[in-house]
CSV table of C-alpha atoms and ligand atoms in Angstrom, one decimal:
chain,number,residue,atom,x,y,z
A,1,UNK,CA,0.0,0.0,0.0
A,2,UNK,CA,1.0,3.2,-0.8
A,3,UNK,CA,0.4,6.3,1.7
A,4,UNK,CA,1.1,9.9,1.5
A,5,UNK,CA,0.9,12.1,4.5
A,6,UNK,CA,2.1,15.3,5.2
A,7,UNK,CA,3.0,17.6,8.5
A,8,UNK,CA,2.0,21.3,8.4
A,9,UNK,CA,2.2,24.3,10.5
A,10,UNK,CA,3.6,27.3,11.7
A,11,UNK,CA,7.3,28.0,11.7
A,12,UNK,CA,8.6,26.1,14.8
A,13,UNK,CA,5.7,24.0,15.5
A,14,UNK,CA,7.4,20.8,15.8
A,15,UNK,CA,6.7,19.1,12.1
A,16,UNK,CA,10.2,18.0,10.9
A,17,UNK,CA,10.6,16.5,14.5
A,18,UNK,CA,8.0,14.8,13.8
A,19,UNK,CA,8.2,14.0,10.4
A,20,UNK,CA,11.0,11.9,11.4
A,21,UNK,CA,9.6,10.1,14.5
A,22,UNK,CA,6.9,9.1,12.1
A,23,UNK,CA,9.4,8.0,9.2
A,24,UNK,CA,10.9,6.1,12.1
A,25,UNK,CA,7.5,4.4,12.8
A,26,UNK,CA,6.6,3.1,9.7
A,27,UNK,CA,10.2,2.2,9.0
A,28,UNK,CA,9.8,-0.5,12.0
A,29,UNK,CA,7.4,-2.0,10.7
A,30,UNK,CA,9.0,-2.6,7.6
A,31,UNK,CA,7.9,0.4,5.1
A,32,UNK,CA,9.6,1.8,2.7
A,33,UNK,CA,9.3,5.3,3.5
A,34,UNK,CA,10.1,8.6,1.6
A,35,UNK,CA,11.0,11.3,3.8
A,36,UNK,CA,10.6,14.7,1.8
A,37,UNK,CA,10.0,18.5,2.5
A,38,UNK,CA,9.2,21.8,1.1
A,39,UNK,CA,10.6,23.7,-0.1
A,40,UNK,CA,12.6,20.9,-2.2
A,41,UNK,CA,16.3,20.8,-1.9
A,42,UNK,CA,16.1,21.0,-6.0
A,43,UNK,CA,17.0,24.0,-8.4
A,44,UNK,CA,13.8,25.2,-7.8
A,45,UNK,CA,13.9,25.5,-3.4
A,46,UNK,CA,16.8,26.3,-4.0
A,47,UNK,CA,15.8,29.8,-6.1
A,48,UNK,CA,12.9,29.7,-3.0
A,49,UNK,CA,15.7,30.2,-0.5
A,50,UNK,CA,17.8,32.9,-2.4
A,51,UNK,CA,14.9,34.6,-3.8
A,52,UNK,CA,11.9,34.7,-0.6
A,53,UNK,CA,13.2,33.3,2.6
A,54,UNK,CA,16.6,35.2,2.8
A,55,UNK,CA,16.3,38.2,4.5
A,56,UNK,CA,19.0,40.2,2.8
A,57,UNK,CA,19.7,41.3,-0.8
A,58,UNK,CA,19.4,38.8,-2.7
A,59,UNK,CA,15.2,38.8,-2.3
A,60,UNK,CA,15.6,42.3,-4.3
A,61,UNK,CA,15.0,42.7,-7.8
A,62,UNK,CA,14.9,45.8,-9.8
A,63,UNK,CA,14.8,47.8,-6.0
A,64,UNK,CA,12.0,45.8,-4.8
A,65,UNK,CA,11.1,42.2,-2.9
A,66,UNK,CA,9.4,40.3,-5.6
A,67,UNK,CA,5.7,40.0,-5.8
A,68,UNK,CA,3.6,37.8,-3.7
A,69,UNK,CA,2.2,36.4,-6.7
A,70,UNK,CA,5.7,35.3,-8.1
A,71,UNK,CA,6.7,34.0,-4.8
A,72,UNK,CA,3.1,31.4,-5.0
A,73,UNK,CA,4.3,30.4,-8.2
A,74,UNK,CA,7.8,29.9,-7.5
A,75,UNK,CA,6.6,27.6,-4.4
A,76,UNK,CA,3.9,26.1,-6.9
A,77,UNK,CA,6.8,24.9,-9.3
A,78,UNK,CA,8.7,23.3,-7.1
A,79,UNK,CA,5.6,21.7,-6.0
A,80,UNK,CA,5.0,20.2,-9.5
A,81,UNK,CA,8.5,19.1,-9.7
A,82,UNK,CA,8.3,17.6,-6.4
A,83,UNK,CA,5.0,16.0,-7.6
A,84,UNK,CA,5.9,14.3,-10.9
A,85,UNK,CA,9.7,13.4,-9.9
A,86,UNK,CA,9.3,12.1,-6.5
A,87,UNK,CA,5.8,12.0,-4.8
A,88,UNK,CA,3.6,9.9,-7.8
A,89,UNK,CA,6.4,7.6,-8.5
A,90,UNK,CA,7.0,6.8,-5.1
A,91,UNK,CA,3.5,5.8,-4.3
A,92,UNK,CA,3.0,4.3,-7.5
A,93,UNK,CA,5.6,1.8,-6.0
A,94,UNK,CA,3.9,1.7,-3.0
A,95,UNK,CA,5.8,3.3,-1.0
A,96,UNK,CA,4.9,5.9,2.2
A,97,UNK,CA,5.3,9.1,1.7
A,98,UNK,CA,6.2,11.7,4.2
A,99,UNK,CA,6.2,15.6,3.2
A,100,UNK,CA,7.4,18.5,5.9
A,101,UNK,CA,5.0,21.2,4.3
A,102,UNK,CA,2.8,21.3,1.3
A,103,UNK,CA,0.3,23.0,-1.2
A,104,UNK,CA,-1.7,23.4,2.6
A,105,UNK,CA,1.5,25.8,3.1
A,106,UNK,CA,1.0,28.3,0.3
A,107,UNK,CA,-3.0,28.0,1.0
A,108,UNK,CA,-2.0,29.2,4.7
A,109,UNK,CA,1.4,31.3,3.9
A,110,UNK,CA,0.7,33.2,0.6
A,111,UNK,CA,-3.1,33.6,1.8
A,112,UNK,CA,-1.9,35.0,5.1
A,113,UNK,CA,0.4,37.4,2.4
A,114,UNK,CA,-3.0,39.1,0.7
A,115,UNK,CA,-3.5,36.8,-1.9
A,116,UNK,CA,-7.0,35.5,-3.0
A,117,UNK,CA,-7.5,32.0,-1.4
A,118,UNK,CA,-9.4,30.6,-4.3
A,119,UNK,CA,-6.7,31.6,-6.4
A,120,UNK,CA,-4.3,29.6,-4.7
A,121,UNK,CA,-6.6,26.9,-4.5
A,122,UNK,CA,-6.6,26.8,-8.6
A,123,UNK,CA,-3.1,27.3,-9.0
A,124,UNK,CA,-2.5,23.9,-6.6
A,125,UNK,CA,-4.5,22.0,-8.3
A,126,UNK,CA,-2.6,19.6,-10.0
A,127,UNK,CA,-0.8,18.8,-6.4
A,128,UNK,CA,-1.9,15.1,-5.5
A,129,UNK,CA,-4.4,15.1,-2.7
A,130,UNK,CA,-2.6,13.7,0.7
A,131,UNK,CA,-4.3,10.3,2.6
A,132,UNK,CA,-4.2,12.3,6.2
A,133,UNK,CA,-2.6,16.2,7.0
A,134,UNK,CA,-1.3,16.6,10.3
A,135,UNK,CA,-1.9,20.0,11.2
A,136,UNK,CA,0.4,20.9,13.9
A,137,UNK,CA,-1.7,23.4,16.4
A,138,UNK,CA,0.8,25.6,18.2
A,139,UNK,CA,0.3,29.3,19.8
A,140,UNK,CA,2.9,31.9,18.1
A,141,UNK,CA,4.2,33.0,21.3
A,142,UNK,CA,5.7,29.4,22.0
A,143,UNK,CA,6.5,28.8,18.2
A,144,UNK,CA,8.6,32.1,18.6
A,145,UNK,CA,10.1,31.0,21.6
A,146,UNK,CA,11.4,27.7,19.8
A,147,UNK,CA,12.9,29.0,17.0
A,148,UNK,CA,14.5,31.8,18.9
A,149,UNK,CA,17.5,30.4,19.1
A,150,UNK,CA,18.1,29.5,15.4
A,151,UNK,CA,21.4,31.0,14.0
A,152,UNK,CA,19.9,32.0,10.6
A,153,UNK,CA,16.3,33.2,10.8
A,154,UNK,CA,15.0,35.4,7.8
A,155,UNK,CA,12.2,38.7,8.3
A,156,UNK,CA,10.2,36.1,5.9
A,157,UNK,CA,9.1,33.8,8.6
A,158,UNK,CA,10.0,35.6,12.0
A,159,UNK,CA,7.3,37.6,12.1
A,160,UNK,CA,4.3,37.0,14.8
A,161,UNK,CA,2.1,38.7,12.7
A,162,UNK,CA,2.0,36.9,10.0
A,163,UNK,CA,2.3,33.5,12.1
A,164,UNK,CA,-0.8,34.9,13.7
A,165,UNK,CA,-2.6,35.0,10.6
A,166,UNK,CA,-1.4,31.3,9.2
A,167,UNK,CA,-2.1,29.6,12.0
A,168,UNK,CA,-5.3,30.6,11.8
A,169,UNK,CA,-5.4,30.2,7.8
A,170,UNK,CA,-4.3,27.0,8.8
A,171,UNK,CA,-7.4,26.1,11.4
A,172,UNK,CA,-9.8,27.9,8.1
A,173,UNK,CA,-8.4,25.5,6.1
A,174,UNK,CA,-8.6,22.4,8.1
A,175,UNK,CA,-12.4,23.3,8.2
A,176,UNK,CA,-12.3,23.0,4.4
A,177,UNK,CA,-9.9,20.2,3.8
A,178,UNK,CA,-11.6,16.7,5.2
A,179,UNK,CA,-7.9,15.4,5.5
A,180,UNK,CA,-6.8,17.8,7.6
A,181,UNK,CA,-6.5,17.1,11.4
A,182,UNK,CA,-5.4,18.9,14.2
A,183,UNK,CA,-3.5,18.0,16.7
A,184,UNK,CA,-2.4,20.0,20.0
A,185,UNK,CA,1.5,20.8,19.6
A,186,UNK,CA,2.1,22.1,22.9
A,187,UNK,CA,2.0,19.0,24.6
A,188,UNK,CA,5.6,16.9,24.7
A,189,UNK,CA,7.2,15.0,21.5
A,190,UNK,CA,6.1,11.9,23.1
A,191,UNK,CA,2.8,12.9,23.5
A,192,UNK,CA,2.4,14.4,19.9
A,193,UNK,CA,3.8,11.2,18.5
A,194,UNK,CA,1.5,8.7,20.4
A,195,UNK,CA,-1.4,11.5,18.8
A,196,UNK,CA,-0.3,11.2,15.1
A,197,UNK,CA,-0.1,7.7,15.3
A,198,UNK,CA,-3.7,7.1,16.5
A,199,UNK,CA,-5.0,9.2,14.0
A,200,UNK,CA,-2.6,7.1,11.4
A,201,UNK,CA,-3.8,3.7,12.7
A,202,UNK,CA,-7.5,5.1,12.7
A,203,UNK,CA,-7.1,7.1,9.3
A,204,UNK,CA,-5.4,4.8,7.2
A,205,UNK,CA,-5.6,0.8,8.9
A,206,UNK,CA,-9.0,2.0,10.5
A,207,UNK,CA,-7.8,0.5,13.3
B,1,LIG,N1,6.8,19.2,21.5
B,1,LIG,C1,7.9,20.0,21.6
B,1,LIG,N2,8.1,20.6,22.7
B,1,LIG,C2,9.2,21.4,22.9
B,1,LIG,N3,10.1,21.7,21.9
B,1,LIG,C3,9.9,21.1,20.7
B,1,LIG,C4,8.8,20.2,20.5
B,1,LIG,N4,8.8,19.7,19.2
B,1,LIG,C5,9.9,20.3,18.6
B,1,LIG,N5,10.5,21.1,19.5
B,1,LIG,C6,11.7,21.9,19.3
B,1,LIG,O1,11.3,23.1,18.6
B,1,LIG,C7,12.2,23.5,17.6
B,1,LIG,C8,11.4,23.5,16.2
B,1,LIG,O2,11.1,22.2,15.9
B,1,LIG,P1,11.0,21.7,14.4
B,1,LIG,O3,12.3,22.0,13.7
B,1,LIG,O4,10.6,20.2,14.4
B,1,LIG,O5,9.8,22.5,13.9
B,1,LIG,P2,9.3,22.8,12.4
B,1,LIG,O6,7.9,23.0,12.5
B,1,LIG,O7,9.9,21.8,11.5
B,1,LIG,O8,10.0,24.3,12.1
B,1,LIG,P3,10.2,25.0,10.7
B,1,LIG,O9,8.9,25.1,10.0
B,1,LIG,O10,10.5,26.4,11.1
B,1,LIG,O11,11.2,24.3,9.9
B,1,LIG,C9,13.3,22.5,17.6
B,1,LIG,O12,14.3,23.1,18.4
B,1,LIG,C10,12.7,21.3,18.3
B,1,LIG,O13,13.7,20.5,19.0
B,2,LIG,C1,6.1,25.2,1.1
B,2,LIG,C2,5.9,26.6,1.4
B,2,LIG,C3,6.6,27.2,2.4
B,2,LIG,N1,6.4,28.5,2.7
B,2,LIG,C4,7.2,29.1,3.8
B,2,LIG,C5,6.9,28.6,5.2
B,2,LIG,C6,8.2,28.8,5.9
B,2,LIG,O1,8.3,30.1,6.5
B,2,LIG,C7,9.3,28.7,4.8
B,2,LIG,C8,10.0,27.4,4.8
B,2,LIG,O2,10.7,27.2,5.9
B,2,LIG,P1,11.1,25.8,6.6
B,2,LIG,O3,11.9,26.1,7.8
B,2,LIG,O4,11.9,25.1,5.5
B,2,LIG,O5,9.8,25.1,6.9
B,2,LIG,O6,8.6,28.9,3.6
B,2,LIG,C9,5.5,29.3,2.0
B,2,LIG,O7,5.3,30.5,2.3
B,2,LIG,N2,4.7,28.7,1.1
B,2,LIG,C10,4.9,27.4,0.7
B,2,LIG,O8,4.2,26.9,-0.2
């Protein structure tokens, strides 16, 4: 069986932690599990990285940031690229799939941004639809508190504001998106575990 499950939330909220816990899971019981994230460690994240999330020059063109609306479809290309090169062909060979981030992302982020929602929707369409989203529910405050300490933080994402506003893009969404679940990510990485694998064993053995 193939599965394809993905962690979301705001900066900081604990889903590459547990993106791997879960890999880890499934791995034990014998799996053959894709870990992946996005932005993509291709060409294109890697024009994401120099071009939105660094803080300094090197966002600038022509004197200014670039547009919101080239920055969705910047994040939707490396989507598609991500789609058709690793995602479909690794659940066409059955395989699990684990993503750290999304098209859920640039619904929450480039929403949260001023862009129109539906929109977004349209442009993501071709993005395969997940078996189960976690959706990582964390306050800002504590979010900010955990990535505090990073070395290298950009303006892009350090901003409460605007983590404000896509966490609660995020809890619109998961309204709108049956896959989507929430789960409390305050509690301990134990905790949060044991929760995500419930809802896996429920969601995709209905156990
Ligand atoms: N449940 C938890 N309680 C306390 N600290 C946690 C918890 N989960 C993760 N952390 C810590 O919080 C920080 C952010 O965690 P992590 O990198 O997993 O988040 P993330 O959502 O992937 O972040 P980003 O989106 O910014 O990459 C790390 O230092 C991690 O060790
Ligand atoms: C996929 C995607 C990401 N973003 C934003 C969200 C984060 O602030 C950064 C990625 O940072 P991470 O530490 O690697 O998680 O990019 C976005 O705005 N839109 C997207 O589609």
């Amino acid at each position: 069986m193939g599965a394809f499950i993905v962690m979301e939330g705001i900066d900081g909220a604990g889903k590459s932690t547990q993106a791997k816990l879960l890999a880890k899971w499934f791995e034990e019981k014998g799996y053959d599990v894709i870990l992946t994230k996005e932005p993509t460690d291709t060409a294109f994240g890697k024009l994401i990285r120099k071009l939105v999330l660094t803080g300094g020059r090197e966002g600038i063109i022509d004197g200014a940031r670039i547009s919101h609306e080239a920055e969705a479809l910047l994040f939707a290309a490396d989507r598609a690229e991500h789609v058709a090169k690793l995602i479909k062909p690794s659940l066409e060979a059955g395989k699990v799939v684990i993503s750290d981030r999304y098209f859920y992302s640039s619904l929450a982020y480039q929403w949260a941004r001023g862009l129109d929602l539906e929109w977004l929707i349209d442009l993501n369409r071709f993005a395969i639809r997940p078996d189960l989203v976690i959706l990582l529910d964390l306050p800002v405050k504590e979010s900010m508190k955990r990535i505090n300490g990073r070395s290298i933080k950009t303006e892009f994402d350090k901003i409460a504001e605007l983590q404000k506003k896509v966490r609660e893009n995020y809890l619109k969404l998961a309204e709108r998106f049956p896959e989507m679940r929430i789960v409390n990510a305050l509690a301990s990485v134990e905790d949060i575990h044991n929760d995500i694998v419930a809802l896996v064993e429920h969601e995709l053995f209905k156990k």
